[in-house]
XYZ file of C-alpha atoms in Angstrom:
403
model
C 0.315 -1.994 58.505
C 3.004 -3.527 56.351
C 2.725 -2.051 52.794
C 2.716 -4.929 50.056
C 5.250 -3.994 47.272
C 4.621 -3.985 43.920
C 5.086 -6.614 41.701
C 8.379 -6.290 39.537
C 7.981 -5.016 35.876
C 9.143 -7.042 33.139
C 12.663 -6.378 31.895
C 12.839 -3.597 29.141
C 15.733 -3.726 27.010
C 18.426 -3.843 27.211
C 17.754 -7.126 29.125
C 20.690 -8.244 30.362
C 22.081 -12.072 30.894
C 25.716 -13.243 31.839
C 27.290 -15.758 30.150
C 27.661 -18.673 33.249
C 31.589 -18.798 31.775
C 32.219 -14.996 33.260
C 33.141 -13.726 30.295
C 30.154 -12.026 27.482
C 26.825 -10.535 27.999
C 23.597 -11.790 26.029
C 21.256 -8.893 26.211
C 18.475 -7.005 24.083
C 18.778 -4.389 21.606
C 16.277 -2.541 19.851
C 16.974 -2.840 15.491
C 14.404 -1.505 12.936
C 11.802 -1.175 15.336
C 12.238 -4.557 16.717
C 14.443 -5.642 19.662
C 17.288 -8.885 18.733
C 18.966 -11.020 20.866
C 23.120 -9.683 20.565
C 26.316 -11.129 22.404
C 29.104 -8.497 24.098
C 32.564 -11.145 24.161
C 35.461 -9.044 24.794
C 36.584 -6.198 22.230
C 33.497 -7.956 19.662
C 30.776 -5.554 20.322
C 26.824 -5.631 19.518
C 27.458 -9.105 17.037
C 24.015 -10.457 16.487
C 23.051 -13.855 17.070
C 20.126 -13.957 14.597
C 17.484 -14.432 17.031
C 14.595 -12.146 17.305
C 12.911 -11.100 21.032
C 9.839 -11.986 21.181
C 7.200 -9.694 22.664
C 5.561 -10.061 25.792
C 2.466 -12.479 24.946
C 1.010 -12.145 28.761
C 1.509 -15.153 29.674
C 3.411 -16.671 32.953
C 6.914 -15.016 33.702
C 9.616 -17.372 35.546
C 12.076 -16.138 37.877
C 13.633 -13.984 35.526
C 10.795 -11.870 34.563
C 10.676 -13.444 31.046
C 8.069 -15.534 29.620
C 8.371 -18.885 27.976
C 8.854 -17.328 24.594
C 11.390 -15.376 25.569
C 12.974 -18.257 27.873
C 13.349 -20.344 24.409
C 15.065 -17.561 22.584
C 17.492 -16.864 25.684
C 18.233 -20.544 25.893
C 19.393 -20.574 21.605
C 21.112 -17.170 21.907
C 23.086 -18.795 25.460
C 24.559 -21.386 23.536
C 26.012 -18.984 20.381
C 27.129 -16.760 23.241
C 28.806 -19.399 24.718
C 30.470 -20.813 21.428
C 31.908 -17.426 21.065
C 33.181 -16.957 24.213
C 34.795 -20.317 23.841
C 36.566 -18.819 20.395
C 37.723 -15.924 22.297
C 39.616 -17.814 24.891
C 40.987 -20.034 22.555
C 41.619 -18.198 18.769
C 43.504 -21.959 17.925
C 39.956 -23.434 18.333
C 38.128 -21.233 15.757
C 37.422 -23.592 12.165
C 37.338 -21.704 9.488
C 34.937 -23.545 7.139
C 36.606 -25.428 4.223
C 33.560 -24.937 1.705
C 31.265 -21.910 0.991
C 28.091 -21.802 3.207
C 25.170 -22.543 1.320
C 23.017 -19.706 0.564
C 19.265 -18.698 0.877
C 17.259 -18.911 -2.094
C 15.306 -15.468 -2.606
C 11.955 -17.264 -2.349
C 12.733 -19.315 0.484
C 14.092 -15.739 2.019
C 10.532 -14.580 1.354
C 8.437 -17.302 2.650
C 10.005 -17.403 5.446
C 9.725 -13.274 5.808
C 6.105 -13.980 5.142
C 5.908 -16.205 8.588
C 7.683 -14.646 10.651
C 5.644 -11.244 9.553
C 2.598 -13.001 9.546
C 1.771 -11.665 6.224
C -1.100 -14.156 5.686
C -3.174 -13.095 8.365
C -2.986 -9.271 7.436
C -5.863 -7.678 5.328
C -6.371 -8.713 1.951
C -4.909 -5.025 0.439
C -1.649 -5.818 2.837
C -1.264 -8.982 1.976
C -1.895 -7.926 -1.811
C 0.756 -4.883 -1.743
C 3.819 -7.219 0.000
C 2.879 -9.642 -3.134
C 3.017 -6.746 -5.448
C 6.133 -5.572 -3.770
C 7.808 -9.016 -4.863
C 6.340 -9.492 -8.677
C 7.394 -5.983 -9.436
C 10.816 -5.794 -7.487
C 12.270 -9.044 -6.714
C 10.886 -12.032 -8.677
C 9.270 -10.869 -11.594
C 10.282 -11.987 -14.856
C 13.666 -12.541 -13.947
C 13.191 -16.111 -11.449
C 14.829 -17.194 -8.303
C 18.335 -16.516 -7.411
C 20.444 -16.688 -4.811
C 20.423 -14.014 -1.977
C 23.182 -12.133 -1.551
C 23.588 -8.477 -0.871
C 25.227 -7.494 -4.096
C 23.028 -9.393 -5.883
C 19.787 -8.441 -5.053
C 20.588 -4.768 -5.123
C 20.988 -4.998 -8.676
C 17.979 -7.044 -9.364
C 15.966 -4.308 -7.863
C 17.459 -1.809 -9.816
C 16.717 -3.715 -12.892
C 13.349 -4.603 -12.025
C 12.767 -1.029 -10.651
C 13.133 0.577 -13.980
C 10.507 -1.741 -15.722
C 8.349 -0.779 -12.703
C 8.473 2.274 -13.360
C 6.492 2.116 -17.041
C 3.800 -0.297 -15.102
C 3.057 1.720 -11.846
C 2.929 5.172 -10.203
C 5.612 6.735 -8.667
C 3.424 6.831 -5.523
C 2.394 3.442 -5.295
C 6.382 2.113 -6.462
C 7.276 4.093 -3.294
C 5.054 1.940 -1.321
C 6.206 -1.220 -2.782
C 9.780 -0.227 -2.207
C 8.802 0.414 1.439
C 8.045 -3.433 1.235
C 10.721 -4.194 0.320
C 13.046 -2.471 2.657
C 11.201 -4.072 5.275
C 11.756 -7.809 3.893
C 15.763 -6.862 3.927
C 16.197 -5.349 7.094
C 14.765 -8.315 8.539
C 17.017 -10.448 6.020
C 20.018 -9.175 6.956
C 18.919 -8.756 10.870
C 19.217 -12.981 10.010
C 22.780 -12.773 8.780
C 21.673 -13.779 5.289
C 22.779 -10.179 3.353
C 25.598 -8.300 4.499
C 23.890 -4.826 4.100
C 20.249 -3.784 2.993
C 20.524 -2.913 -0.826
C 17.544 0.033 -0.270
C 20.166 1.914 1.939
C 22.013 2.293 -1.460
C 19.511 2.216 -4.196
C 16.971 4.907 -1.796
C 13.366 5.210 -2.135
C 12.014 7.649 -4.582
C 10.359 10.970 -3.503
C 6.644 11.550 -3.498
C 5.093 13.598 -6.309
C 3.532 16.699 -4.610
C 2.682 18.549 -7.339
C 0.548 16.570 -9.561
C 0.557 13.243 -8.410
C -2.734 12.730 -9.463
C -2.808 13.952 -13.079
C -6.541 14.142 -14.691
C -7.295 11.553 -17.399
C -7.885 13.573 -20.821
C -10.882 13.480 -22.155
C -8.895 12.158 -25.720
C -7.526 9.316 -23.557
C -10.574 8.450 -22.205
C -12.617 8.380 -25.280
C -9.949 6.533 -26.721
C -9.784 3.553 -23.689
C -13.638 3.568 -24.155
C -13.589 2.491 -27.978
C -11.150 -0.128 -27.364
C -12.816 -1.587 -24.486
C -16.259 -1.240 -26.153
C -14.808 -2.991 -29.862
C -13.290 -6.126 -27.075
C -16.760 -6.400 -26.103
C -16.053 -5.437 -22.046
C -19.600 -3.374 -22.130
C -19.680 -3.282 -17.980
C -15.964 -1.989 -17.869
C -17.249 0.941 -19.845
C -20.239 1.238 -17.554
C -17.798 1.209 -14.787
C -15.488 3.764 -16.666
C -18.852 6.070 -17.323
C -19.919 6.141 -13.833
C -16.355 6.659 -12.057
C -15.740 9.660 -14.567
C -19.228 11.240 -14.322
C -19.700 10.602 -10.696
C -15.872 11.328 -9.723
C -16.296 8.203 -7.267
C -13.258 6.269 -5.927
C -12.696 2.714 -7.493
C -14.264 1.186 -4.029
C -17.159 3.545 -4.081
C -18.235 2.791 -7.950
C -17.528 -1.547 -6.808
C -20.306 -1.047 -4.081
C -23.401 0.731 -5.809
C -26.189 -1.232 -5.255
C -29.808 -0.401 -6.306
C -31.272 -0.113 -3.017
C -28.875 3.164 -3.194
C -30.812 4.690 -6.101
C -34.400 6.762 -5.039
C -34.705 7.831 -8.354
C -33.610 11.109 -7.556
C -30.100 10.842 -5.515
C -27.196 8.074 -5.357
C -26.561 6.934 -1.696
C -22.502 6.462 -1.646
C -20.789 4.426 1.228
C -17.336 6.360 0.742
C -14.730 7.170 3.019
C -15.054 8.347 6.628
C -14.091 11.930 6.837
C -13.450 14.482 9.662
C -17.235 16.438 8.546
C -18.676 13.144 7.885
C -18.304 10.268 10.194
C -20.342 7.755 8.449
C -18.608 8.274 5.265
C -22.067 8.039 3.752
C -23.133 10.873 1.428
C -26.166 11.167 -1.129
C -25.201 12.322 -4.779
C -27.500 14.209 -6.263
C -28.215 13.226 -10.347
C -31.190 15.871 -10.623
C -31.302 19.121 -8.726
C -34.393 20.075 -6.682
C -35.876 21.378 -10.639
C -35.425 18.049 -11.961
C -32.746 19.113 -14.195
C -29.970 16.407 -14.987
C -26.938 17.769 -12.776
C -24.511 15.323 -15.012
C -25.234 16.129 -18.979
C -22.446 13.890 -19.946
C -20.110 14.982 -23.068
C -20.811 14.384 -26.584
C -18.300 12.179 -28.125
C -17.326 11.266 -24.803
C -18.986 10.756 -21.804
C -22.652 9.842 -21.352
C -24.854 11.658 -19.286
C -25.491 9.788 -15.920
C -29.231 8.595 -16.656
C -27.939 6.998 -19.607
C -25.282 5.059 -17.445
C -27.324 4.472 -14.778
C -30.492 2.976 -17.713
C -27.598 0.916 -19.070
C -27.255 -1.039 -16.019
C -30.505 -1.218 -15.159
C -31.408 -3.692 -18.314
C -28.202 -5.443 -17.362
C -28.647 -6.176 -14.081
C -32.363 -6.161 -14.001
C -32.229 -3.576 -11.265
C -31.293 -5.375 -8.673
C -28.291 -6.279 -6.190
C -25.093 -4.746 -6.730
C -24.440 -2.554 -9.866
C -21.238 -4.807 -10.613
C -21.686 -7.735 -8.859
C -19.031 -10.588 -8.844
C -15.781 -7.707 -10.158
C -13.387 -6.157 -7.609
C -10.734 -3.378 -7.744
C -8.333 -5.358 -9.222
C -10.482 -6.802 -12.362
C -10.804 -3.272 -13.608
C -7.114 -2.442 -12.347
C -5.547 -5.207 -14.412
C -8.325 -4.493 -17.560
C -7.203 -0.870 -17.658
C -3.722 -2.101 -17.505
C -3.753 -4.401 -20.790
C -6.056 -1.095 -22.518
C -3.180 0.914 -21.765
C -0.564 -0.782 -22.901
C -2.330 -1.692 -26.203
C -3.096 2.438 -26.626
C 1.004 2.841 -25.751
C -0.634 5.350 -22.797
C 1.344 6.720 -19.824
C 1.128 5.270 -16.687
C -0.256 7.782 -14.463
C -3.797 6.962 -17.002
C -5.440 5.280 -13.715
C -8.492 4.650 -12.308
C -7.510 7.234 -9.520
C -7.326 9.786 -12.418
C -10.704 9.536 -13.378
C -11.736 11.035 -9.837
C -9.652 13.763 -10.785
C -10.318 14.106 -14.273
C -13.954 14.496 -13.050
C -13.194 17.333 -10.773
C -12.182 19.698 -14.113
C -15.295 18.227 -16.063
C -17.302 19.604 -12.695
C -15.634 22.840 -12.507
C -14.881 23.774 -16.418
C -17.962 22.432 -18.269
C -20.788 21.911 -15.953
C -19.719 25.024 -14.183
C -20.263 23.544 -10.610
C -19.059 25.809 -7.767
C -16.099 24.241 -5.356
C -18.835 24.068 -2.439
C -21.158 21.831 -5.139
C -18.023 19.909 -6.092
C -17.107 18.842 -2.727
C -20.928 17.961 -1.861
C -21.110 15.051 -5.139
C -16.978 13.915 -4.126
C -17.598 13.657 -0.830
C -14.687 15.812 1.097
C -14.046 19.360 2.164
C -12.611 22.543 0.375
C -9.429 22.429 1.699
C -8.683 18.802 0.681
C -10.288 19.546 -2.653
C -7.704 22.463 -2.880
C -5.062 20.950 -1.820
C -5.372 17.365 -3.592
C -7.653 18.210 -6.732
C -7.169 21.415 -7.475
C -3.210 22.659 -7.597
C -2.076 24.730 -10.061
C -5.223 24.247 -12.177
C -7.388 26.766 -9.616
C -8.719 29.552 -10.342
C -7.106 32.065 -7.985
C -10.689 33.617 -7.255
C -12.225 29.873 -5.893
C -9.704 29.535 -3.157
C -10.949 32.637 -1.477
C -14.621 32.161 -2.000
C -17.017 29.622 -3.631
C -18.046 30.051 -7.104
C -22.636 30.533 -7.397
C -24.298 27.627 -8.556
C -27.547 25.815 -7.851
C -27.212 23.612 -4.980
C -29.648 20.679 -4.101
């Protein structure tokens, strides 16, 4: 019995097409992570047409093994190979133009970076970094312009130093990652000569303290200003993050059905030792004693906070309904730059600001500490901790009363 062959795989690239002239290849070549239609004429090697290869949707293959996608781009990069073969031949026939090509506007550049991406269908934090990435390193206050390689790298210098006073240097690194993605694709078009990150660089991660504690000072001192403007549930918000040490998400999506009267049921992040990412904090120990005193001057003890938004709220539904993220994000902003504060004073830093509360005045043990945040003692070490541990806790757990 006859044995049926297989059916032929798609072509990989380099995907190789003659030029029907004899003279030039069109083929497929893999840039940035994403393969581009280039033309081989002679001694001109790897000149690209401008045409991305699209990926394999699935759908019907013709003769060549391509699909229909694929057939359109081969049919627009044929006919620039073909032009340049035809200038090859004949030198005579190449026009040099008489007037300067007209160049891409910078938003226009970006919109169009935006469709091509799809940025619009990606999650909302995606979609909100790649805008980020723009107001703080391209547009911002400085308006459109025209895009040229030169250019543009020294509007992102200039906009990267006022960045710098607004943002972290971890979260500027991701917006510059942004960014070097919008101009390799930019000049993978032909419309910069060279990507301006390659020469400006991406800054280095902080390691050591990249997540600096808020001071108490600073905190008291955000809390009277947002208190004499009136923003009571910011300060709620502020209260709870700090005494809690709960991430910005975790704080947005208390609800009272969380609340027994006893513990705090927190939908946090998934973890290795805890799938669901659910946890239970505990505001009174198994004696009924307050586990969260609060700080005179400073913080309020949790039952306080928690009696405060009861009488707003009524308790019911969500303990801030209708605010996000980036309503507190953008209110802590203005506080701090009316206080003149640095910018690593984020809400990030009040999880870690919390973490030296736990461990210096309530006296919590690292095992009780991880318990209430909600991750284990070598991520606490490693992320909370740094040079601020006591040499004695990363051998061995501190005694304290545990639920």
């Amino acid at each position: 019995m006859a044995k049926i062959a297989p059916p032929a795989a798609p072509p990989q690239a380099p995907f190789k097409i003659r030029n029907p002239e004899g003279i030039g290849v069109l083929y497929v070549r893999q840039y940035t992570g994403r393969a581009w239609l280039v033309t081989h004429v002679g001694n001109r090697r790897h000149q690209a047409t401008g045409i991305p290869w699209p990926d394999d949707d699935g759908t019907k293959r013709n003769r060549l093994g391509i699909t229909q996608r694929q057939q359109v781009a081969v049919t627009r990069g044929l006919a620039i190979l073909q032009q340049r073969v035809l200038e090859y031949r004949h030198p005579e026939l190449r026009q040099e133009p008489t007037e300067a090509p007209t160049r891409l506007m910078l938003s226009a550049a970006i919109e169009e970076f935006n469709q091509a991406k799809g940025v619009h269908s990606k999650s909302k934090a995606i979609q909100s970094r790649y805008r980020n990435a723009v107001e703080h390193l391209l547009i911002g206050s400085k308006g459109d312009l025209v895009l040229e390689s030169t250019t543009l790298r020294k509007r992102i210098i200039t906009l990267k130093e006022e960045a710098e006073a607004k943002v972290n240097i971890n979260y500027l690194k991701k917006l510059m990652y942004k960014v070097r993605e919008m101009c390799e694709y930019w000049e993978q078009c032909g419309y910069v000569e060279r990507n301006p990150i390659n020469a400006i660089g991406i800054p280095n991660q902080v390691h050591e303290d990249d997540v600096q504690p808020m001071e108490q000072e600073t905190f008291r001192r955000i809390v009277e200003l947002a208190t004499r403007q009136h923003h009571h549930t910011f300060v709620e918000y502020l209260m709870l993050m700090l005494g809690m040490g709960l991430r910005a998400s975790e704080a947005v999506g208390l609800t009272w059905d969380d609340w027994n009267g006893q513990t705090l049921r927190v939908h946090g992040k998934r973890v290795r030792g805890n799938r669901t990412g659910v946890r239970f904090y505990a505001v009174f120990d198994t004696h009924g004693r307050a586990t969260t005193p609060g700080l005179p001057g400073t913080l309020w003890p949790l039952e306080e906070t928690l009696d405060r938004i009861r009488q707003r709220t009524g308790g019911k539904g969500k303990f801030f309904p209708e605010k996000t993220i980036a309503n507190y994000q953008r209110m802590l902003l203005q506080l701090r730059e009316e206080l003149d504060l640095p910018p690593h004073n984020t809400l990030r830093s009040l999880r870690s600001g919390a973490v030296l509360i736990m461990r210096d005045v309530y006296k919590w043990g690292v095992e009780f500490r991880c318990l209430q945040l909600g991750h284990s003692v070598a991520v606490h070490i490693r992320h909370y901790e740094k040079r601020r541990r006591r040499s004695e806790e990363s051998a061995e757990a501190a005694v304290t009363y545990h639920i």
